[in-house]
PDB file of C-alpha atoms in Angstrom:
ATOM      1  CA  MET P   1      30.362  -0.176  -5.011  1.00 91.00           C
ATOM      2  CA  LYS P   2      27.144  -0.202  -6.969  1.00 96.00           C
ATOM      3  CA  PHE P   3      23.742  -1.400  -5.736  1.00 98.00           C
ATOM      4  CA  VAL P   4      20.477  -2.747  -7.159  1.00 98.00           C
ATOM      5  CA  ALA P   5      16.956  -2.929  -5.905  1.00 98.00           C
ATOM      6  CA  GLY P   6      13.953  -5.187  -6.699  1.00 98.00           C
ATOM      7  CA  LEU P   7      10.315  -4.251  -6.034  1.00 98.00           C
ATOM      8  CA  ASP P   8       7.382  -6.623  -5.895  1.00 96.00           C
ATOM      9  CA  GLY P   9       4.277  -4.549  -6.154  1.00 90.00           C
ATOM     10  CA  GLY P  10       1.510  -6.630  -4.476  1.00 78.00           C
ATOM     11  CA  GLY P  11      -2.084  -5.692  -3.944  1.00 72.00           C
ATOM     12  CA  THR P  12      -1.689  -4.507  -0.324  1.00 78.00           C
ATOM     13  CA  LYS P  13       2.089  -3.843   0.016  1.00 89.00           C
ATOM     14  CA  THR P  14       5.357  -3.601  -1.850  1.00 94.00           C
ATOM     15  CA  ALA P  15       8.241  -5.958  -0.954  1.00 96.00           C
ATOM     16  CA  VAL P  16      11.707  -4.522  -1.635  1.00 98.00           C
ATOM     17  CA  THR P  17      15.119  -6.249  -1.780  1.00 98.00           C
ATOM     18  CA  VAL P  18      18.361  -4.259  -2.037  1.00 98.00           C
ATOM     19  CA  ALA P  19      21.606  -5.915  -3.030  1.00 98.00           C
ATOM     20  CA  ASP P  20      25.155  -4.971  -3.883  1.00 97.00           C
ATOM     21  CA  GLU P  21      26.838  -5.611  -7.203  1.00 96.00           C
ATOM     22  CA  ARG P  22      28.113  -8.987  -5.977  1.00 96.00           C
ATOM     23  CA  GLY P  23      24.511 -10.122  -5.317  1.00 95.00           C
ATOM     24  CA  THR P  24      24.753  -9.933  -1.519  1.00 97.00           C
ATOM     25  CA  VAL P  25      21.440  -8.896  -0.017  1.00 97.00           C
ATOM     26  CA  LEU P  26      21.771  -5.824   2.226  1.00 97.00           C
ATOM     27  CA  LYS P  27      18.261  -5.375   3.356  1.00 97.00           C
ATOM     28  CA  THR P  28      14.631  -6.292   2.629  1.00 97.00           C
ATOM     29  CA  PHE P  29      11.686  -4.193   3.652  1.00 97.00           C
ATOM     30  CA  THR P  30       8.006  -3.544   2.885  1.00 96.00           C
ATOM     31  CA  SER P  31       6.148  -0.414   2.074  1.00 95.00           C
ATOM     32  CA  GLY P  32       2.823   0.748   0.744  1.00 92.00           C
ATOM     33  CA  ALA P  33       1.055  -0.647  -2.360  1.00 88.00           C
ATOM     34  CA  ILE P  34       2.023   0.644  -5.812  1.00 91.00           C
ATOM     35  CA  ASN P  35      -0.743  -1.153  -7.694  1.00 82.00           C
ATOM     36  CA  TYR P  36      -2.857   1.232  -9.754  1.00 79.00           C
ATOM     37  CA  ASN P  37      -5.642  -1.402  -9.782  1.00 70.00           C
ATOM     38  CA  GLY P  38      -6.339  -0.604  -6.129  1.00 67.00           C
ATOM     39  CA  GLN P  39      -4.553   2.573  -5.333  1.00 76.00           C
ATOM     40  CA  ASP P  40      -4.903   6.214  -6.496  1.00 83.00           C
ATOM     41  CA  GLU P  41      -2.100   8.262  -8.082  1.00 88.00           C
ATOM     42  CA  ALA P  42      -1.327  10.199  -4.809  1.00 91.00           C
ATOM     43  CA  SER P  43      -1.095   6.986  -2.723  1.00 91.00           C
ATOM     44  CA  VAL P  44       1.205   5.309  -5.297  1.00 92.00           C
ATOM     45  CA  GLY P  45       3.380   8.370  -5.534  1.00 93.00           C
ATOM     46  CA  ALA P  46       3.721   8.624  -1.736  1.00 95.00           C
ATOM     47  CA  SER P  47       4.673   4.890  -1.452  1.00 95.00           C
ATOM     48  CA  LEU P  48       7.323   5.206  -4.229  1.00 96.00           C
ATOM     49  CA  LYS P  49       8.884   8.315  -2.665  1.00 97.00           C
ATOM     50  CA  GLU P  50       9.220   6.426   0.681  1.00 97.00           C
ATOM     51  CA  ILE P  51      10.673   3.331  -1.156  1.00 97.00           C
ATOM     52  CA  VAL P  52      13.245   5.472  -3.127  1.00 98.00           C
ATOM     53  CA  ARG P  53      14.153   7.331   0.100  1.00 98.00           C
ATOM     54  CA  GLU P  54      14.702   4.044   1.948  1.00 98.00           C
ATOM     55  CA  ILE P  55      16.796   2.570  -0.857  1.00 98.00           C
ATOM     56  CA  GLY P  56      18.888   5.760  -0.904  1.00 97.00           C
ATOM     57  CA  ALA P  57      19.525   5.404   2.841  1.00 97.00           C
ATOM     58  CA  ILE P  58      20.609   1.812   2.475  1.00 97.00           C
ATOM     59  CA  CYS P  59      22.930   2.639  -0.448  1.00 97.00           C
ATOM     60  CA  SER P  60      24.382   5.774   1.244  1.00 96.00           C
ATOM     61  CA  GLY P  61      22.704   7.863  -1.497  1.00 97.00           C
ATOM     62  CA  ILE P  62      20.198   7.003  -4.285  1.00 97.00           C
ATOM     63  CA  GLU P  63      22.863   7.873  -6.866  1.00 97.00           C
ATOM     64  CA  HIS P  64      24.719   4.750  -5.784  1.00 97.00           C
ATOM     65  CA  CYS P  65      21.789   2.465  -6.810  1.00 98.00           C
ATOM     66  CA  ALA P  66      22.511   1.605 -10.478  1.00 97.00           C
ATOM     67  CA  GLU P  67      19.410  -0.370 -11.308  1.00 98.00           C
ATOM     68  CA  ILE P  68      15.867  -0.763 -10.094  1.00 98.00           C
ATOM     69  CA  CYS P  69      13.486  -3.538 -11.410  1.00 98.00           C
ATOM     70  CA  VAL P  70       9.874  -3.325 -10.573  1.00 97.00           C
ATOM     71  CA  GLY P  71       7.464  -6.286 -10.867  1.00 96.00           C
ATOM     72  CA  ALA P  72       3.992  -4.923 -10.990  1.00 91.00           C
ATOM     73  CA  ALA P  73       0.523  -6.085 -11.949  1.00 80.00           C
ATOM     74  CA  GLY P  74      -1.213  -4.596 -15.018  1.00 75.00           C
ATOM     75  CA  VAL P  75       1.908  -3.713 -16.912  1.00 82.00           C
ATOM     76  CA  SER P  76       0.282  -4.925 -20.227  1.00 76.00           C
ATOM     77  CA  ASN P  77      -1.395  -1.558 -19.951  1.00 78.00           C
ATOM     78  CA  PRO P  78       1.225   0.912 -21.321  1.00 80.00           C
ATOM     79  CA  THR P  79      -0.111   3.732 -19.144  1.00 88.00           C
ATOM     80  CA  VAL P  80       0.827   1.758 -15.993  1.00 89.00           C
ATOM     81  CA  VAL P  81       4.473   1.615 -17.113  1.00 92.00           C
ATOM     82  CA  SER P  82       4.627   5.276 -18.023  1.00 93.00           C
ATOM     83  CA  ARG P  83       2.949   6.359 -14.707  1.00 93.00           C
ATOM     84  CA  LEU P  84       5.215   4.222 -12.606  1.00 95.00           C
ATOM     85  CA  THR P  85       8.252   5.514 -14.450  1.00 96.00           C
ATOM     86  CA  GLU P  86       7.200   9.108 -13.926  1.00 96.00           C
ATOM     87  CA  GLN P  87       6.538   8.600 -10.252  1.00 95.00           C
ATOM     88  CA  ILE P  88       9.955   6.856  -9.655  1.00 97.00           C
ATOM     89  CA  ARG P  89      11.830   9.517 -11.614  1.00 97.00           C
ATOM     90  CA  SER P  90      10.066  12.381  -9.728  1.00 96.00           C
ATOM     91  CA  SER P  91      11.101  10.601  -6.489  1.00 96.00           C
ATOM     92  CA  GLY P  92      14.753  11.228  -7.363  1.00 95.00           C
ATOM     93  CA  PHE P  93      15.936   7.989  -8.984  1.00 97.00           C
ATOM     94  CA  GLN P  94      17.758   8.533 -12.228  1.00 96.00           C
ATOM     95  CA  GLY P  95      19.498   5.187 -12.751  1.00 97.00           C
ATOM     96  CA  GLY P  96      18.545   2.127 -14.867  1.00 97.00           C
ATOM     97  CA  LEU P  97      14.913   1.313 -14.587  1.00 98.00           C
ATOM     98  CA  HIS P  98      13.054  -1.818 -15.761  1.00 97.00           C
ATOM     99  CA  ILE P  99       9.327  -2.399 -15.156  1.00 96.00           C
ATOM    100  CA  THR P 100       7.878  -5.805 -15.914  1.00 95.00           C
ATOM    101  CA  GLY P 101       5.036  -8.136 -14.892  1.00 91.00           C
ATOM    102  CA  ASP P 102       4.994  -9.427 -11.311  1.00 90.00           C
ATOM    103  CA  HIS P 103       4.747 -12.969 -12.717  1.00 90.00           C
ATOM    104  CA  GLU P 104       8.125 -12.510 -14.426  1.00 93.00           C
ATOM    105  CA  THR P 105       9.830 -11.436 -11.224  1.00 96.00           C
ATOM    106  CA  ALA P 106       8.081 -14.311  -9.376  1.00 95.00           C
ATOM    107  CA  LEU P 107       9.447 -16.820 -11.933  1.00 96.00           C
ATOM    108  CA  TYR P 108      12.971 -15.514 -11.444  1.00 96.00           C
ATOM    109  CA  GLY P 109      12.696 -15.596  -7.649  1.00 97.00           C
ATOM    110  CA  ALA P 110      11.176 -18.981  -7.612  1.00 97.00           C
ATOM    111  CA  HIS P 111      14.001 -20.646  -9.503  1.00 97.00           C
ATOM    112  CA  LEU P 112      16.814 -18.112  -8.844  1.00 95.00           C
ATOM    113  CA  ARG P 113      17.327 -18.153 -12.593  1.00 93.00           C
ATOM    114  CA  ASP P 114      15.540 -16.797 -15.648  1.00 88.00           C
ATOM    115  CA  TYR P 115      14.013 -20.021 -16.888  1.00 94.00           C
ATOM    116  CA  GLY P 116      11.489 -22.675 -15.576  1.00 96.00           C
ATOM    117  CA  MET P 117       7.908 -22.539 -14.790  1.00 98.00           C
ATOM    118  CA  ILE P 118       5.718 -20.995 -12.194  1.00 97.00           C
ATOM    119  CA  LEU P 119       2.072 -21.435 -11.341  1.00 97.00           C
ATOM    120  CA  ILE P 120       0.492 -18.800  -9.028  1.00 95.00           C
ATOM    121  CA  ALA P 121      -2.912 -19.288  -7.491  1.00 95.00           C
ATOM    122  CA  GLY P 122      -3.882 -16.608  -5.035  1.00 91.00           C
ATOM    123  CA  THR P 123      -6.732 -14.208  -5.456  1.00 89.00           C
ATOM    124  CA  GLY P 124      -6.218 -14.692  -9.168  1.00 90.00           C
ATOM    125  CA  SER P 125      -4.327 -17.363 -11.142  1.00 94.00           C
ATOM    126  CA  ILE P 126      -1.585 -17.335 -13.774  1.00 94.00           C
ATOM    127  CA  GLY P 127       1.104 -19.537 -15.175  1.00 97.00           C
ATOM    128  CA  LEU P 128       4.377 -18.458 -16.786  1.00 97.00           C
ATOM    129  CA  GLY P 129       7.107 -20.605 -18.399  1.00 98.00           C
ATOM    130  CA  LYS P 130      10.444 -19.786 -19.937  1.00 97.00           C
ATOM    131  CA  ASN P 131      12.936 -22.198 -21.473  1.00 97.00           C
ATOM    132  CA  LYS P 132      16.711 -21.999 -21.788  1.00 96.00           C
ATOM    133  CA  ALA P 133      16.320 -20.619 -25.311  1.00 97.00           C
ATOM    134  CA  GLY P 134      14.443 -17.621 -23.976  1.00 95.00           C
ATOM    135  CA  ALA P 135      11.050 -18.460 -25.351  1.00 97.00           C
ATOM    136  CA  THR P 136       8.160 -17.733 -22.994  1.00 97.00           C
ATOM    137  CA  HIS P 137       4.534 -18.882 -22.687  1.00 97.00           C
ATOM    138  CA  ARG P 138       1.921 -17.347 -20.395  1.00 96.00           C
ATOM    139  CA  THR P 139      -1.383 -19.009 -19.402  1.00 97.00           C
ATOM    140  CA  GLY P 140      -4.276 -17.339 -17.584  1.00 95.00           C
ATOM    141  CA  GLY P 141      -4.186 -14.155 -15.574  1.00 89.00           C
ATOM    142  CA  TYR P 142      -6.815 -12.309 -17.602  1.00 88.00           C
ATOM    143  CA  GLY P 143      -8.925 -11.247 -14.675  1.00 87.00           C
ATOM    144  CA  HIS P 144     -11.847 -12.524 -12.600  1.00 91.00           C
ATOM    145  CA  LEU P 145     -14.588 -11.531 -15.077  1.00 93.00           C
ATOM    146  CA  ILE P 146     -13.361 -13.868 -17.872  1.00 95.00           C
ATOM    147  CA  ASP P 147     -10.612 -16.022 -16.339  1.00 94.00           C
ATOM    148  CA  ASP P 148      -8.706 -16.727 -13.074  1.00 93.00           C
ATOM    149  CA  GLU P 149      -9.824 -20.330 -12.918  1.00 96.00           C
ATOM    150  CA  GLY P 150      -8.485 -22.321  -9.973  1.00 97.00           C
ATOM    151  CA  SER P 151      -7.973 -19.074  -8.009  1.00 96.00           C
ATOM    152  CA  GLY P 152      -9.191 -17.910  -4.606  1.00 96.00           C
ATOM    153  CA  TYR P 153     -11.801 -15.810  -6.372  1.00 97.00           C
ATOM    154  CA  ALA P 154     -13.070 -18.765  -8.447  1.00 98.00           C
ATOM    155  CA  ILE P 155     -13.263 -20.878  -5.207  1.00 98.00           C
ATOM    156  CA  GLY P 156     -15.219 -18.135  -3.459  1.00 98.00           C
ATOM    157  CA  ARG P 157     -17.581 -17.815  -6.333  1.00 98.00           C
ATOM    158  CA  ASP P 158     -18.135 -21.593  -6.497  1.00 98.00           C
ATOM    159  CA  LEU P 159     -18.746 -21.772  -2.767  1.00 98.00           C
ATOM    160  CA  LEU P 160     -21.486 -19.124  -3.111  1.00 98.00           C
ATOM    161  CA  SER P 161     -22.823 -20.957  -6.116  1.00 98.00           C
ATOM    162  CA  ALA P 162     -23.036 -24.227  -4.113  1.00 98.00           C
ATOM    163  CA  LEU P 163     -24.777 -22.343  -1.347  1.00 98.00           C
ATOM    164  CA  VAL P 164     -27.585 -21.021  -3.514  1.00 98.00           C
ATOM    165  CA  GLN P 165     -27.979 -24.338  -5.332  1.00 98.00           C
ATOM    166  CA  ALA P 166     -28.272 -26.179  -2.078  1.00 98.00           C
ATOM    167  CA  HIS P 167     -30.859 -23.558  -0.922  1.00 98.00           C
ATOM    168  CA  ASP P 168     -32.931 -24.312  -4.010  1.00 97.00           C
ATOM    169  CA  GLY P 169     -32.610 -28.075  -3.691  1.00 98.00           C
ATOM    170  CA  ARG P 170     -30.554 -28.425  -6.893  1.00 98.00           C
ATOM    171  CA  ILE P 171     -27.876 -30.106  -4.962  1.00 98.00           C
ATOM    172  CA  PRO P 172     -28.002 -31.835  -1.467  1.00 98.00           C
ATOM    173  CA  GLU P 173     -27.483 -29.728   1.675  1.00 98.00           C
ATOM    174  CA  THR P 174     -23.906 -28.736   2.269  1.00 98.00           C
ATOM    175  CA  VAL P 175     -21.837 -27.518   5.233  1.00 98.00           C
ATOM    176  CA  ILE P 176     -20.698 -24.734   2.995  1.00 98.00           C
ATOM    177  CA  THR P 177     -23.911 -22.871   3.804  1.00 98.00           C
ATOM    178  CA  GLU P 178     -23.196 -22.717   7.501  1.00 98.00           C
ATOM    179  CA  LEU P 179     -19.534 -21.851   7.007  1.00 98.00           C
ATOM    180  CA  VAL P 180     -20.319 -18.929   4.633  1.00 98.00           C
ATOM    181  CA  TYR P 181     -23.031 -17.611   6.879  1.00 98.00           C
ATOM    182  CA  LYS P 182     -20.626 -17.688   9.835  1.00 98.00           C
ATOM    183  CA  GLN P 183     -17.851 -15.914   8.013  1.00 98.00           C
ATOM    184  CA  LEU P 184     -20.125 -13.256   6.569  1.00 98.00           C
ATOM    185  CA  GLN P 185     -22.001 -12.980   9.858  1.00 98.00           C
ATOM    186  CA  ILE P 186     -25.375 -13.363   8.080  1.00 98.00           C
ATOM    187  CA  ALA P 187     -28.306 -15.820   8.300  1.00 97.00           C
ATOM    188  CA  THR P 188     -30.376 -15.727   5.201  1.00 97.00           C
ATOM    189  CA  ILE P 189     -30.067 -16.300   1.415  1.00 97.00           C
ATOM    190  CA  GLN P 190     -31.269 -12.709   0.921  1.00 98.00           C
ATOM    191  CA  GLU P 191     -28.290 -11.445   2.813  1.00 98.00           C
ATOM    192  CA  VAL P 192     -25.983 -13.529   0.671  1.00 98.00           C
ATOM    193  CA  ILE P 193     -27.368 -11.956  -2.468  1.00 98.00           C
ATOM    194  CA  SER P 194     -27.126  -8.467  -0.981  1.00 98.00           C
ATOM    195  CA  PHE P 195     -23.443  -9.152  -0.188  1.00 98.00           C
ATOM    196  CA  VAL P 196     -22.622 -10.503  -3.688  1.00 98.00           C
ATOM    197  CA  TYR P 197     -24.307  -7.727  -5.644  1.00 97.00           C
ATOM    198  CA  ASP P 198     -23.335  -4.782  -3.301  1.00 97.00           C
ATOM    199  CA  LYS P 199     -21.287  -2.387  -5.418  1.00 95.00           C
ATOM    200  CA  ARG P 200     -18.802  -2.199  -2.504  1.00 94.00           C
ATOM    201  CA  THR P 201     -18.116  -5.961  -2.690  1.00 95.00           C
ATOM    202  CA  ASN P 202     -15.034  -6.643  -4.848  1.00 91.00           C
ATOM    203  CA  LYS P 203     -13.119  -9.717  -6.001  1.00 90.00           C
ATOM    204  CA  LYS P 204     -10.925  -9.766  -2.848  1.00 89.00           C
ATOM    205  CA  ASP P 205     -14.067 -10.035  -0.721  1.00 95.00           C
ATOM    206  CA  ILE P 206     -15.222 -13.050  -2.737  1.00 96.00           C
ATOM    207  CA  ALA P 207     -11.715 -14.553  -2.632  1.00 95.00           C
ATOM    208  CA  ALA P 208     -11.636 -14.122   1.125  1.00 96.00           C
ATOM    209  CA  LEU P 209     -14.179 -16.992   1.356  1.00 98.00           C
ATOM    210  CA  ALA P 210     -11.754 -19.421  -0.205  1.00 97.00           C
ATOM    211  CA  PRO P 211     -10.242 -20.750   3.075  1.00 97.00           C
ATOM    212  CA  ILE P 212     -13.688 -22.068   3.992  1.00 97.00           C
ATOM    213  CA  LEU P 213     -13.078 -24.830   1.386  1.00 98.00           C
ATOM    214  CA  SER P 214     -10.501 -26.516   3.561  1.00 98.00           C
ATOM    215  CA  ALA P 215     -12.879 -26.980   6.548  1.00 98.00           C
ATOM    216  CA  ALA P 216     -15.682 -28.168   4.232  1.00 98.00           C
ATOM    217  CA  CYS P 217     -13.381 -30.708   2.489  1.00 98.00           C
ATOM    218  CA  ALA P 218     -12.102 -31.859   5.923  1.00 98.00           C
ATOM    219  CA  ALA P 219     -15.812 -32.590   6.773  1.00 98.00           C
ATOM    220  CA  GLY P 220     -16.035 -34.746   3.691  1.00 98.00           C
ATOM    221  CA  ASP P 221     -18.639 -32.489   2.076  1.00 98.00           C
ATOM    222  CA  PRO P 222     -19.304 -33.740  -1.463  1.00 98.00           C
ATOM    223  CA  ALA P 223     -19.881 -30.226  -2.901  1.00 98.00           C
ATOM    224  CA  ALA P 224     -16.628 -28.955  -1.375  1.00 98.00           C
ATOM    225  CA  LEU P 225     -14.658 -31.891  -2.675  1.00 98.00           C
ATOM    226  CA  CYS P 226     -16.152 -31.236  -6.126  1.00 98.00           C
ATOM    227  CA  ILE P 227     -14.964 -27.630  -6.029  1.00 98.00           C
ATOM    228  CA  ALA P 228     -11.452 -28.734  -4.934  1.00 98.00           C
ATOM    229  CA  GLU P 229     -11.379 -31.229  -7.825  1.00 98.00           C
ATOM    230  CA  LYS P 230     -12.459 -28.541 -10.310  1.00 98.00           C
ATOM    231  CA  CYS P 231      -9.814 -26.136  -8.929  1.00 98.00           C
ATOM    232  CA  ALA P 232      -7.041 -28.750  -9.235  1.00 98.00           C
ATOM    233  CA  SER P 233      -8.081 -29.612 -12.838  1.00 98.00           C
ATOM    234  CA  SER P 234      -8.231 -25.926 -13.815  1.00 98.00           C
ATOM    235  CA  LEU P 235      -4.683 -25.390 -12.404  1.00 98.00           C
ATOM    236  CA  LEU P 236      -3.334 -28.368 -14.279  1.00 98.00           C
ATOM    237  CA  GLY P 237      -4.964 -26.771 -17.368  1.00 98.00           C
ATOM    238  CA  LEU P 238      -2.664 -23.776 -16.877  1.00 98.00           C
ATOM    239  CA  VAL P 239       0.448 -25.974 -16.708  1.00 98.00           C
ATOM    240  CA  ILE P 240      -0.096 -28.224 -19.750  1.00 98.00           C
ATOM    241  CA  PRO P 241       0.141 -25.505 -22.473  1.00 98.00           C
ATOM    242  CA  MET P 242       3.294 -24.055 -20.889  1.00 98.00           C
ATOM    243  CA  ALA P 243       4.999 -27.452 -20.659  1.00 98.00           C
ATOM    244  CA  GLU P 244       4.050 -28.426 -24.183  1.00 98.00           C
ATOM    245  CA  ALA P 245       4.819 -25.107 -25.896  1.00 98.00           C
ATOM    246  CA  LEU P 246       8.273 -24.821 -24.274  1.00 98.00           C
ATOM    247  CA  SER P 247       9.196 -28.594 -24.122  1.00 98.00           C
ATOM    248  CA  LEU P 248       9.445 -28.404 -20.352  1.00 98.00           C
ATOM    249  CA  GLN P 249       7.716 -31.736 -19.579  1.00 98.00           C
ATOM    250  CA  GLU P 250      10.642 -32.859 -17.537  1.00 96.00           C
ATOM    251  CA  ASP P 251      11.501 -29.560 -15.924  1.00 95.00           C
ATOM    252  CA  SER P 252      10.587 -28.081 -12.512  1.00 96.00           C
ATOM    253  CA  LEU P 253       7.347 -26.209 -11.726  1.00 98.00           C
ATOM    254  CA  ALA P 254       7.333 -23.821  -8.811  1.00 98.00           C
ATOM    255  CA  VAL P 255       3.886 -23.422  -7.166  1.00 97.00           C
ATOM    256  CA  ALA P 256       2.902 -20.305  -5.239  1.00 94.00           C
ATOM    257  CA  GLY P 257      -0.102 -18.531  -3.866  1.00 92.00           C
ATOM    258  CA  SER P 258      -2.409 -19.330  -1.000  1.00 93.00           C
ATOM    259  CA  VAL P 259      -4.609 -21.779  -2.911  1.00 96.00           C
ATOM    260  CA  LEU P 260      -1.739 -24.165  -3.700  1.00 96.00           C
ATOM    261  CA  LEU P 261       0.269 -23.589  -0.491  1.00 95.00           C
ATOM    262  CA  LYS P 262      -2.483 -23.559   2.167  1.00 95.00           C
ATOM    263  CA  ASN P 263      -5.287 -25.839   0.983  1.00 97.00           C
ATOM    264  CA  ILE P 264      -3.937 -29.372   1.442  1.00 97.00           C
ATOM    265  CA  PHE P 265      -6.829 -30.974  -0.448  1.00 98.00           C
ATOM    266  CA  ILE P 266      -6.240 -28.903  -3.575  1.00 98.00           C
ATOM    267  CA  GLN P 267      -2.531 -29.358  -3.223  1.00 97.00           C
ATOM    268  CA  LYS P 268      -2.787 -33.134  -3.030  1.00 97.00           C
ATOM    269  CA  MET P 269      -5.262 -33.404  -5.898  1.00 98.00           C
ATOM    270  CA  PHE P 270      -3.133 -31.045  -8.094  1.00 98.00           C
ATOM    271  CA  ARG P 271       0.123 -32.931  -7.390  1.00 97.00           C
ATOM    272  CA  GLU P 272      -1.506 -36.258  -8.203  1.00 98.00           C
ATOM    273  CA  LYS P 273      -2.927 -34.907 -11.488  1.00 98.00           C
ATOM    274  CA  LEU P 274       0.459 -33.354 -12.390  1.00 98.00           C
ATOM    275  CA  LEU P 275       2.350 -36.599 -11.589  1.00 97.00           C
ATOM    276  CA  GLU P 276      -0.102 -38.590 -13.686  1.00 98.00           C
ATOM    277  CA  HIS P 277       0.316 -36.257 -16.684  1.00 97.00           C
ATOM    278  CA  TYR P 278       4.046 -35.503 -16.262  1.00 98.00           C
ATOM    279  CA  PRO P 279       5.837 -38.296 -14.225  1.00 98.00           C
ATOM    280  CA  LYS P 280       9.165 -36.534 -14.630  1.00 97.00           C
ATOM    281  CA  MET P 281       8.120 -32.982 -13.759  1.00 97.00           C
ATOM    282  CA  GLU P 282       9.306 -31.806 -10.354  1.00 95.00           C
ATOM    283  CA  CYS P 283       6.956 -29.703  -8.280  1.00 95.00           C
ATOM    284  CA  ILE P 284       8.786 -27.291  -5.980  1.00 96.00           C
ATOM    285  CA  THR P 285       7.986 -24.371  -3.607  1.00 94.00           C
ATOM    286  CA  PRO P 286       9.679 -21.120  -4.724  1.00 96.00           C
ATOM    287  CA  LYS P 287      13.289 -20.793  -3.621  1.00 96.00           C
ATOM    288  CA  SER P 288      12.810 -17.074  -3.069  1.00 96.00           C
ATOM    289  CA  ASP P 289      10.193 -14.356  -3.465  1.00 95.00           C
ATOM    290  CA  ALA P 290       9.410 -11.956  -6.302  1.00 95.00           C
ATOM    291  CA  SER P 291      11.275  -9.041  -4.809  1.00 97.00           C
ATOM    292  CA  MET P 292      14.474 -11.187  -4.821  1.00 97.00           C
ATOM    293  CA  GLY P 293      13.661 -12.155  -8.453  1.00 97.00           C
ATOM    294  CA  ALA P 294      13.352  -8.448  -9.299  1.00 98.00           C
ATOM    295  CA  ALA P 295      16.657  -7.772  -7.630  1.00 98.00           C
ATOM    296  CA  LEU P 296      18.341 -10.510  -9.579  1.00 97.00           C
ATOM    297  CA  MET P 297      16.862  -9.171 -12.815  1.00 97.00           C
ATOM    298  CA  ALA P 298      18.246  -5.767 -11.870  1.00 97.00           C
ATOM    299  CA  LEU P 299      21.657  -7.235 -11.131  1.00 97.00           C
ATOM    300  CA  ARG P 300      21.644  -9.036 -14.528  1.00 96.00           C
ATOM    301  CA  ARG P 301      20.990  -5.692 -16.252  1.00 96.00           C
ATOM    302  CA  LEU P 302      23.807  -4.051 -14.264  1.00 96.00           C
ATOM    303  CA  GLN P 303      26.279  -6.850 -15.239  1.00 94.00           C
ATOM    304  CA  SER P 304      25.231  -6.645 -18.924  1.00 92.00           C
ATOM    305  CA  ASN P 305      25.885  -2.935 -19.212  1.00 82.00           C
TER     306      ASN P 305
END
């Protein structure tokens, strides 16, 4: 019996799915992060050693694991692929190894097949589509400095923008101000500016403000509803080029990430806009996660050898 493993390298943890050659899942588990964007070399190496050791225990020896597929962020940078490869090999795994973008494994997991579309809106935002012919089209995902529209980061930034504009009188007073002050445990505009421009504040800290939008929208706040509308439009803007480039106007779109799954206002606005633009497109929640998608990609590689 041969085995495969799929890894989903998230920002704070790595999800792992181990399956046998028939596709039966044996075990899923989580371990430390393997994302070079937020972890140092030693930390990534320690996490991968633990992951390979656990996979070996499940398979009664790492030599029985024929294929590992890793979905990770930042793989467009060739050094990320080579560094991950080196760390995995030095951890004792010598079988088939495939490292790809985490959006690719998310797509496979969402549809349990290698075609369809996925829209992910969490801290960042990205869309990926693939048709039956194998053609792919990606939209977004170019980072918070120049992109990530419709993401948690973009929402957090817009909430802070609304706060300072209301403070100046450029827009009417908004409940966003009180909600931001409460979450950050501050009381003045000067403290807001100190938070935003502190070198220790990162994109995750800004994105962590995004859930505030739900409460502000529930209160009927005009500024909050405007932000939600902008977010929904931006996310639709990620879908349209995928659907058009790949002729998937009547296919299914999986939606994932906290922005689309937890904010009911954005979710409702987005689905209405999508239905208006593509009446025959089905909007679904992912059938499985990215680690399962990675495991299925590993299984496909095993079966093709």
